Coordinates of C-alpha atoms in Angstrom, one line a residue:
X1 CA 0.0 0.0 0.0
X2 CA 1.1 3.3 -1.0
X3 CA 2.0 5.5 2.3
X4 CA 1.7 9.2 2.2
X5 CA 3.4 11.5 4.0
X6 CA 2.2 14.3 2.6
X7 CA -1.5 14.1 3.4
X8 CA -2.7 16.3 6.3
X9 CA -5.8 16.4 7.7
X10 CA -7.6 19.2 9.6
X11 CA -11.1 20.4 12.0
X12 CA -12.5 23.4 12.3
X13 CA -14.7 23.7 14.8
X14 CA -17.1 26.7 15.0
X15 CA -20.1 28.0 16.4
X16 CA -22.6 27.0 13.3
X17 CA -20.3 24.7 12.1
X18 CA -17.8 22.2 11.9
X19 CA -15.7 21.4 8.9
X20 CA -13.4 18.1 8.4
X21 CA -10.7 18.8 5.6
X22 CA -8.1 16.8 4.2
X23 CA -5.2 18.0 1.5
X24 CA -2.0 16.7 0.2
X25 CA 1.0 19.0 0.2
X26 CA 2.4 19.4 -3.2
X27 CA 6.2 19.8 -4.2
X28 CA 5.8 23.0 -5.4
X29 CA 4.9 23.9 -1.6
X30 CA 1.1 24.6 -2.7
X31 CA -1.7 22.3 -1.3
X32 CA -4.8 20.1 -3.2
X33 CA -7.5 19.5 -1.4
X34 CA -9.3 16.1 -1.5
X35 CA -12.1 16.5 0.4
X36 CA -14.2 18.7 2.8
X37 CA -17.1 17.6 4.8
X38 CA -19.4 20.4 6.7
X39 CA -22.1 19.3 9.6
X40 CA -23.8 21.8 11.7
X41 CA -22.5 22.7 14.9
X42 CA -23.8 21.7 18.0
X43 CA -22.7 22.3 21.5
X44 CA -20.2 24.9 20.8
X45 CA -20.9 28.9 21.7
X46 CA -18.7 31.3 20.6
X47 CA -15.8 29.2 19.7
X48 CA -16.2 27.8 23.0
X49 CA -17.0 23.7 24.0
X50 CA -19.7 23.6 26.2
X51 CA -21.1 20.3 25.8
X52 CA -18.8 17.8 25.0
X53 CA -21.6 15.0 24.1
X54 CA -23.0 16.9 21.6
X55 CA -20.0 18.4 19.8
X56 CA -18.5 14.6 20.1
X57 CA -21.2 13.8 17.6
X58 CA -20.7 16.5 15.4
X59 CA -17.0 15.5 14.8
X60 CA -17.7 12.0 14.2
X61 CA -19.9 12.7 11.6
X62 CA -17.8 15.1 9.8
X63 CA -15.0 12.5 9.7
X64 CA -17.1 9.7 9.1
X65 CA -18.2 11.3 5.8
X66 CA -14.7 12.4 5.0
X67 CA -13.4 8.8 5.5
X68 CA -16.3 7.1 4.0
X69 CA -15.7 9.7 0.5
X70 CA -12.1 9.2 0.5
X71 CA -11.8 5.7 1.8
X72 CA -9.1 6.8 4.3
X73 CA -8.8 6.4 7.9
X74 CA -7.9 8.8 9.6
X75 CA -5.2 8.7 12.5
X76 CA -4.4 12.1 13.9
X77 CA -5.5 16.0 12.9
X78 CA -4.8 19.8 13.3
X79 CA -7.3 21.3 15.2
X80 CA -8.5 25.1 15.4
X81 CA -8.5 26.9 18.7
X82 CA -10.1 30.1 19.1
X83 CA -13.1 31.6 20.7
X84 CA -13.7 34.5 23.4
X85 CA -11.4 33.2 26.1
X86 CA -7.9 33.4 24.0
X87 CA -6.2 36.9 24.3
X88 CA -2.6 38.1 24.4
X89 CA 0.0 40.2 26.0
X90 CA 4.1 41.3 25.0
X91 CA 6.8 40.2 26.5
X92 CA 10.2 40.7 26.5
X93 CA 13.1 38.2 27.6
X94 CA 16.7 38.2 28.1
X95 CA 20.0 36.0 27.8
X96 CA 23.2 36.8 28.6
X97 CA 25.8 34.9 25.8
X98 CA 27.9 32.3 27.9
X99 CA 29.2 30.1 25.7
X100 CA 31.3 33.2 23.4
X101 CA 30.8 36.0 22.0
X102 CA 28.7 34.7 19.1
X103 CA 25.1 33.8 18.9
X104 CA 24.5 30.2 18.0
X105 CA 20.4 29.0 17.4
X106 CA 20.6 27.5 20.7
X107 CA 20.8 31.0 21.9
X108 CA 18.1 32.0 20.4
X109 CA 15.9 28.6 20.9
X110 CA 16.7 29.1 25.0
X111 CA 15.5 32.4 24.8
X112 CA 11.8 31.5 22.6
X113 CA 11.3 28.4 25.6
X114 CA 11.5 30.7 28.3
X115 CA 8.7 32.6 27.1
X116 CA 7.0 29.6 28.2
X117 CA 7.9 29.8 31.6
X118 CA 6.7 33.0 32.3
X119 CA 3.6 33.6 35.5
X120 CA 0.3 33.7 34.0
X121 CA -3.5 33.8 35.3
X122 CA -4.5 30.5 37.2
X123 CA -6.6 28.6 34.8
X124 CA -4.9 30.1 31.6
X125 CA -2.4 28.2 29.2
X126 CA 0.9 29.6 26.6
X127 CA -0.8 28.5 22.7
X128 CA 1.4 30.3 21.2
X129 CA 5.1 32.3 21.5
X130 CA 5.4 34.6 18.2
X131 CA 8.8 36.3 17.9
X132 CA 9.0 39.8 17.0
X133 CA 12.3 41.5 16.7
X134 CA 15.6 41.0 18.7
X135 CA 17.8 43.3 20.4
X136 CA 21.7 42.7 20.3
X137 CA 23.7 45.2 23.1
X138 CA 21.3 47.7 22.4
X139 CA 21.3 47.0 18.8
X140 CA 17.4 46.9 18.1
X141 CA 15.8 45.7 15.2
X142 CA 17.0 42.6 14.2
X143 CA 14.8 39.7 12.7
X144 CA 17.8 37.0 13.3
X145 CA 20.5 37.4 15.5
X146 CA 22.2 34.2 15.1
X147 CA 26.0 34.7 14.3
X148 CA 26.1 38.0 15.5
X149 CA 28.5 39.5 18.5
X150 CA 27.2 40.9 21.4
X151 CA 27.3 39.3 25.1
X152 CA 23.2 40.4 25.8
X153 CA 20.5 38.6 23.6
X154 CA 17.3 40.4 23.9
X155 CA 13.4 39.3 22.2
X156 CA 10.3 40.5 22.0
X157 CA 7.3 38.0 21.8
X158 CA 3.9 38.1 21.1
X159 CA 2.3 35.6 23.2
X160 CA -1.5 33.7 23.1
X161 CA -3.4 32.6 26.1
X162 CA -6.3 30.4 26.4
X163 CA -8.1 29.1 28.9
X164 CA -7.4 25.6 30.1
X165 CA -10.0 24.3 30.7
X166 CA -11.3 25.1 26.8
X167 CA -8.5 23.1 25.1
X168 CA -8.8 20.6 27.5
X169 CA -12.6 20.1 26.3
X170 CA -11.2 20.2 22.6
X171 CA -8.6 17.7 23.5
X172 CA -11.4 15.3 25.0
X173 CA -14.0 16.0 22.2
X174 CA -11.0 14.7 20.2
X175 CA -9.8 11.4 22.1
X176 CA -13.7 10.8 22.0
X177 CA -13.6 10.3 18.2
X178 CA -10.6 8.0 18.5
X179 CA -8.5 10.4 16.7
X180 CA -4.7 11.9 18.1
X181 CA -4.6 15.6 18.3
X182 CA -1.2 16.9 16.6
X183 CA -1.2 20.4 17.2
X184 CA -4.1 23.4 18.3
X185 CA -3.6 26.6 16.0
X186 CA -4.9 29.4 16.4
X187 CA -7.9 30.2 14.0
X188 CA -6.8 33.7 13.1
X189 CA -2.9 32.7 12.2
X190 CA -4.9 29.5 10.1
X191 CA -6.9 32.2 8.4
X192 CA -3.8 34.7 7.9
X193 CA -2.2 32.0 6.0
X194 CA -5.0 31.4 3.3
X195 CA -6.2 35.3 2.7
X196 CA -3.0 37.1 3.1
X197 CA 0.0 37.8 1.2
X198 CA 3.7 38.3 2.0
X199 CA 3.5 42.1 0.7
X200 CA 0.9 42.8 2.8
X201 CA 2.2 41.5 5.7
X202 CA 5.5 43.5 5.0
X203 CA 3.5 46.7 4.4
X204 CA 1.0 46.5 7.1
X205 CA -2.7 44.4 7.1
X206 CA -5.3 43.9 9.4
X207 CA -7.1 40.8 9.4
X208 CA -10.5 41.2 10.0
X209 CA -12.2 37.4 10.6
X210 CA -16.4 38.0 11.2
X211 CA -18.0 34.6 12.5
X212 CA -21.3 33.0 14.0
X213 CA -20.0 33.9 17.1
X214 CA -17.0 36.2 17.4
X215 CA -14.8 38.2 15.4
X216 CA -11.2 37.6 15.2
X217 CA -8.7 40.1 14.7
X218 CA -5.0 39.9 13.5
X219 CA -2.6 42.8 13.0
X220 CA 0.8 42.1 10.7
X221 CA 3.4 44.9 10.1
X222 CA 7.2 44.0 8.8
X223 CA 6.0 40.5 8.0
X224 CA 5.0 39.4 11.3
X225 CA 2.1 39.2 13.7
X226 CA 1.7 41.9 15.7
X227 CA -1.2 41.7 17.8
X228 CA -4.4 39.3 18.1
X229 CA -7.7 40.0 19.9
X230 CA -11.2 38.4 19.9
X231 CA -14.1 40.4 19.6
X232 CA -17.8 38.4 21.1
X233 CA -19.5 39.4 18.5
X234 CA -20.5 38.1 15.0
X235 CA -23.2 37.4 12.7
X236 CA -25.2 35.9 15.5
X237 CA -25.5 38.7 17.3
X238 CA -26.9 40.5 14.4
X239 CA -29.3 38.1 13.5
X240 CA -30.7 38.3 17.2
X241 CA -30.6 42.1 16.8
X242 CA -33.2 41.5 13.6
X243 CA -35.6 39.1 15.5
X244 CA -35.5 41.3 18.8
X245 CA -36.2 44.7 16.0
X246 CA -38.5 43.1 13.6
X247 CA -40.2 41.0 16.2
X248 CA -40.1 37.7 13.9
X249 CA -38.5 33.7 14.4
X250 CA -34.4 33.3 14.5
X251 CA -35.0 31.3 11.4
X252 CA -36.6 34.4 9.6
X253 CA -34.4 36.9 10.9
X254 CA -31.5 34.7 9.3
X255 CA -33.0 34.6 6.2
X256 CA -33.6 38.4 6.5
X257 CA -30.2 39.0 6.8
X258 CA -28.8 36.7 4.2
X259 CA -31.4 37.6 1.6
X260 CA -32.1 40.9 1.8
X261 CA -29.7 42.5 4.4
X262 CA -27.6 45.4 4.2
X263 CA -25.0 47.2 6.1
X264 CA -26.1 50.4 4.9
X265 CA -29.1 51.7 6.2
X266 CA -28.5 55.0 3.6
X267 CA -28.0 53.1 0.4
X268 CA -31.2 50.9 1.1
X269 CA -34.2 51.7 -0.9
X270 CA -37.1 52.9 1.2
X271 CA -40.0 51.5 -1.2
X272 CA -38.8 48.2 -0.9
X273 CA -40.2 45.6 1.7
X274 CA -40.6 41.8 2.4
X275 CA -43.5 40.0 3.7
X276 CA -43.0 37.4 6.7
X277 CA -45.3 34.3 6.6
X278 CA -46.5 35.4 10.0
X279 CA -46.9 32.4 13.0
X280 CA -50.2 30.5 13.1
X281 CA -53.0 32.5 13.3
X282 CA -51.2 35.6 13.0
X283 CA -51.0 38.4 10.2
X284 CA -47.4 38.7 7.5
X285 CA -45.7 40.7 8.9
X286 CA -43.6 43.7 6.1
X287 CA -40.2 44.8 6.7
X288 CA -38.4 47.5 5.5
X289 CA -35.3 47.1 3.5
X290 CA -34.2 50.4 5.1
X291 CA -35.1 50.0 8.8
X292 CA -33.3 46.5 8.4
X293 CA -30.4 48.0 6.9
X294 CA -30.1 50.2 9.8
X295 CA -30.8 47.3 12.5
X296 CA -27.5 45.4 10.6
X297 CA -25.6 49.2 10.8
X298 CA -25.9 49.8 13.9
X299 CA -24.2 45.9 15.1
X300 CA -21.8 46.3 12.3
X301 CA -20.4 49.6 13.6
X302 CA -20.1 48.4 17.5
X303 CA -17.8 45.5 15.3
X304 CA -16.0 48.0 13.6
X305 CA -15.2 50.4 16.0
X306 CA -14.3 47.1 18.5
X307 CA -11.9 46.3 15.4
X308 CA -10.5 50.3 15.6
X309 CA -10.0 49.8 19.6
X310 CA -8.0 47.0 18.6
X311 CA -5.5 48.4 15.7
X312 CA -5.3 51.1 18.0
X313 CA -3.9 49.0 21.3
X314 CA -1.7 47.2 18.7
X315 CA 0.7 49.9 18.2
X316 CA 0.8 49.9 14.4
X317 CA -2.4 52.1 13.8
X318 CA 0.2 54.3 11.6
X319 CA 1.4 51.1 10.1
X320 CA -1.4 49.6 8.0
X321 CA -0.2 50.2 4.8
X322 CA -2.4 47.9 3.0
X323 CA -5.4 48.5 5.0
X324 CA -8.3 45.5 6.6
X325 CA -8.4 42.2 4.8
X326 CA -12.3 40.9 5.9
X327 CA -13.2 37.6 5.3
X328 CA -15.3 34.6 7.3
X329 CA -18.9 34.5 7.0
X330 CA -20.0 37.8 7.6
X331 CA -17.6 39.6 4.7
X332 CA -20.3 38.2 2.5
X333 CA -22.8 41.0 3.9
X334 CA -23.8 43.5 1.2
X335 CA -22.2 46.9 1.3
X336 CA -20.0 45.8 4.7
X337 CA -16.7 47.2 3.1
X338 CA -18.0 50.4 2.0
X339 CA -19.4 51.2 5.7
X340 CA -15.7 49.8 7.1
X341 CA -14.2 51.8 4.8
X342 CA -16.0 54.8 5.6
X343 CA -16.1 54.3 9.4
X344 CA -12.0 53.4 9.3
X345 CA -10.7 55.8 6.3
X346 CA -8.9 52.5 5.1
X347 CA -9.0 50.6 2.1
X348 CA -10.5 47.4 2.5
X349 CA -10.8 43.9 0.4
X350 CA -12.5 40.7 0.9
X351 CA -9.8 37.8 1.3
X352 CA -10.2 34.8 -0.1
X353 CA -9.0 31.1 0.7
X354 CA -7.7 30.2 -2.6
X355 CA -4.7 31.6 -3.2
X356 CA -2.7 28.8 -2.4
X357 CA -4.0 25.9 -3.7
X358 CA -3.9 24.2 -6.9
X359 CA -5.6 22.0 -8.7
X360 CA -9.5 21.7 -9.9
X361 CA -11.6 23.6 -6.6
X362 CA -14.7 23.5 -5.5
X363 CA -17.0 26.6 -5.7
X364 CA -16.4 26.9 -1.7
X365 CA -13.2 27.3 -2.0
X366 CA -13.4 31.2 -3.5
X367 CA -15.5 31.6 -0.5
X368 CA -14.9 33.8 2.5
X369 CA -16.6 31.0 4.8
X370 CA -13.6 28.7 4.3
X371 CA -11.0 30.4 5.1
X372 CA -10.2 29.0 8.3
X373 CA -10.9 25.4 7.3
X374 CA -8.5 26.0 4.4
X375 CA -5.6 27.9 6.6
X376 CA -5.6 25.2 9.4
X377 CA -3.9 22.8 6.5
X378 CA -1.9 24.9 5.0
X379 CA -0.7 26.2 9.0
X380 CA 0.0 22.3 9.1
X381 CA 2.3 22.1 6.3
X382 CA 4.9 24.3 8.0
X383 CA 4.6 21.9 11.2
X384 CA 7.3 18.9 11.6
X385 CA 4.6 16.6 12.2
X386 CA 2.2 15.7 9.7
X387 CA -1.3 14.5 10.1
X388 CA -1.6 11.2 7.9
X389 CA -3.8 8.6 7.8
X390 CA -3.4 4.7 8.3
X391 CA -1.2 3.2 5.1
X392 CA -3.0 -0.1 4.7
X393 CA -6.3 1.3 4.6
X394 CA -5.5 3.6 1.3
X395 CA -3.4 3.3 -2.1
X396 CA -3.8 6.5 -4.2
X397 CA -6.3 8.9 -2.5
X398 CA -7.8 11.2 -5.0
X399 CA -10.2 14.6 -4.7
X400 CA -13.4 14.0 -4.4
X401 CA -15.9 17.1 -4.9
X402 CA -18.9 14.2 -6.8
X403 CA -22.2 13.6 -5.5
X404 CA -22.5 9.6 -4.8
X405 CA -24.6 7.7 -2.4
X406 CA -22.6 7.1 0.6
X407 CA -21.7 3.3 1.2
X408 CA -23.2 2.1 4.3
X409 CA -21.3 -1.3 4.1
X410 CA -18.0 -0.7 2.7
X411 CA -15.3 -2.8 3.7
X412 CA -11.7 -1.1 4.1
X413 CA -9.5 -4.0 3.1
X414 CA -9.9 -3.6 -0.7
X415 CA -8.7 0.0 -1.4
X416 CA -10.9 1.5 -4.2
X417 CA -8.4 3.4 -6.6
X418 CA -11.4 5.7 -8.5
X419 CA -10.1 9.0 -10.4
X420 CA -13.6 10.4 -10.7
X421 CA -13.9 13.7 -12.1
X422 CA -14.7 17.2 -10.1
X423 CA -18.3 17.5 -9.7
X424 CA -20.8 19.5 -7.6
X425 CA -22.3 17.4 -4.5
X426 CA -22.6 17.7 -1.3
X427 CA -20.9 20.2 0.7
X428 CA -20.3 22.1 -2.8
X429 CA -23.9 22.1 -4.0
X430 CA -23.1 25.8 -5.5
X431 CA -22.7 29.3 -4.3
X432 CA -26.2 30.1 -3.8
X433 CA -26.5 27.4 -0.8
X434 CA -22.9 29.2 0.6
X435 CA -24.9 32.5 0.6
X436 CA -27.3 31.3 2.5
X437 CA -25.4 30.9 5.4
X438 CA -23.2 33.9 5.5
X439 CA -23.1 34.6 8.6
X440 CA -23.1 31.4 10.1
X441 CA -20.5 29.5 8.4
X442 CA -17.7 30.2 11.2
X443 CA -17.2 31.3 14.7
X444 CA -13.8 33.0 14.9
X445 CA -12.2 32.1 16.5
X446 CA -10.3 34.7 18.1

């Protein structure tokens, strides 16, 4: 049987849903997907596990379908972390050179672990240790000291907490599902990966990441992370602000939204309205395109200037040469970079997750929604350890974006070597069903 190294498999797990996604790693560095599987999310609030049962279930039938389509099994996967609990803080750390006047890697690796050791919160937990810059007797500014002169190795770090007792309950939801967790990453670095590009970074960006549940927010200047924040608010939020305003069912307020929302109460038309089916017994109800225009203005600009606080606190407000990068669910919204354009005085684009891939895609992968999903595999490839799957239960696994009944009795010993050609199915059943969920296709994480 043919054993691949190179296959990596991923789970993102949101507020309104949770996508299984595995790729291969190419050798020109790029990654193919082979499959994506999406179920609705249960038991998970704002990027947050709160019942452990019920997410359980979720997972195991997002990787039952991706097994069953690929005829894989699946050993071990890259999970996203994100959610309102994570936040971060600067520090900086010291070493004085013992071993000569010359700084060696292990200099500079001794100097990254003890940003591990440092005092934080009871309950909280180091994700991740960024580097920044280094200083070298007084010497500031440098991206890599090693082979340099000085007797006084300085860093500064950008470090992510979470709470403990979250990945602990992403840890168990994935020990339930018989599956070995490789790595958490944070959902806003997965998502940096797959919308961003290297220029940007260098000149300045600010990812903007809008979810079911929160909004995550990523600030790069000189090629590196900056600053991260989580903001508990997303497309949710707004939807509850509709059925609160227009007094109609979370269901209908969704569609609302989706169908016929705006984030410009100005630029809606006033003679326009929709008609609710109204409840059993009760009158349609008509709303205005313009009063729910301003209903989705009014949340999107508490977002936005959240999103200002936090470009501010990073430092590099006079940095952001390239201006907000918005992507997730809610960068779907109509007219949403016009207002954060005119609320921020920055330019502003919608990032998409397929910059970095090759091969035939599926319509959802020039989607916003996926963005996450995408970068958590691509974050992988950079990681020594790979996710694969078992190597006698698979010979040459190939994409699979056609619709086909799922087999209920397949045995695993005979490995099916099918090249079917891309079609629509499933997950990928066309733009319009992407658009319906706009909002809801992510919780950021962050």
């Amino acid at each position: 049987m043919n054993h691949e190294p190179n296959l990596i498999a991923a789970i993102d797990i949101g507020t309104t849903k949770i996508v299984a996604i595995v790729g291969r790693k190419m050798e020109n560095g790029k990654l193919q997907l082979l499959g994506m599987e999406k179920v609705p999310s249960i038991g998970v609030k704002r990027g947050v596990v709160l019942n452990i049962d019920e997410t359980v279930a979720s997972i195991q039938q997002a990787i039952a379908r991706i097994e069953e389509k690929l005829d894989i099994k699946l050993k071990d996967v890259y999970v996203g972390i994100a959610g309102q609990h994570i936040k971060s803080l600067r520090n900086r750390g010291y070493r004085f050179i013992e071993s000569g006047l010359e700084i060696t890697q292990e200099d500079v690796d001794n100097l990254f672990d003890d940003n591990y050791k440092i005092p934080v919160e009871a309950g909280e937990k180091i994700m991740h240790v960024i580097p920044q810059d280094y200083i070298v007797d007084n010497e500031m500014g440098v991206k890599n000291p090693v082979g340099m002169s000085g007797r006084r190795l300085e860093g500064n770090f950008h470090i992510v907490l979470g709470r403990i007792a979250s990945v602990k309950n992403i840890e168990k939801c994935i020990r339930r599902v018989a599956l070995q967790l490789n790595d958490l990453i944070l959902e806003p670095l997965a998502s940096s990966k797959s919308v961003l590009t290297e220029e940007e970074k260098e000149a300045g960006v600010v990812l903007v990441d809008i979810g079911g549940g929160t909004t995550d927010v990523a600030v790069f200047y000189d090629g590196i992370i900056r600053h991260t924040a989580v903001i508990p608010f997303g497309g949710n939020v707004v939807t509850s602000d509709i059925k609160e305003g227009c007094s109609v069912l979370y269901k209908q307020a969704e569609s609302l939204k989706v169908q016929f929302g705006s984030a410009m109460g100005d630029a809606a038309r006033e003679d326009m309205v929709v008609t609710i089916p109204g409840i059993a017994g009760w009158e349609p109800k008509e709303i205005s395109f313009k009063s729910l225009a301003y209903i989705i203005q009014a949340r999107m600009e508490e977002i936005i200037d959240y999103v200002m606080y936090q470009i501010e606190n990073s430092g590099c407000y006079d940095k952001v040469g390239a201006g907000i990068v918005l992507t997730g669910g809610g960068a779907l919204l109509k007219n949403l970079p016009q207002l954060i354009k005119f609320r921020t005085g920055m330019d502003v684009r919608i990032g998409l997750p397929d910059q970095s891939l090759v091969g035939d895609l599926p319509p959802e992968a020039h989607l916003p929604n996926y963005s996450t999903s995408i970068g958590l595999v691509l974050s992988a490839m950079e990681r020594p350890k790979r996710a694969i799957v078992e190597p006698e239960l698979f010979g040459e696994v190939e994409p699979q974006w056609d619709e086909q009944p799922r087999r209920t009795n397949a045995k695993r010993d005979k490995v099916k070597k099918e090249k079917s050609s891309y079609k629509t199915g499933n997950l990928f059943s066309g733009i319009k069903n992407g658009l319906v969920n706009i909002f809801d296709e992510k919780d950021v994480e962050m």
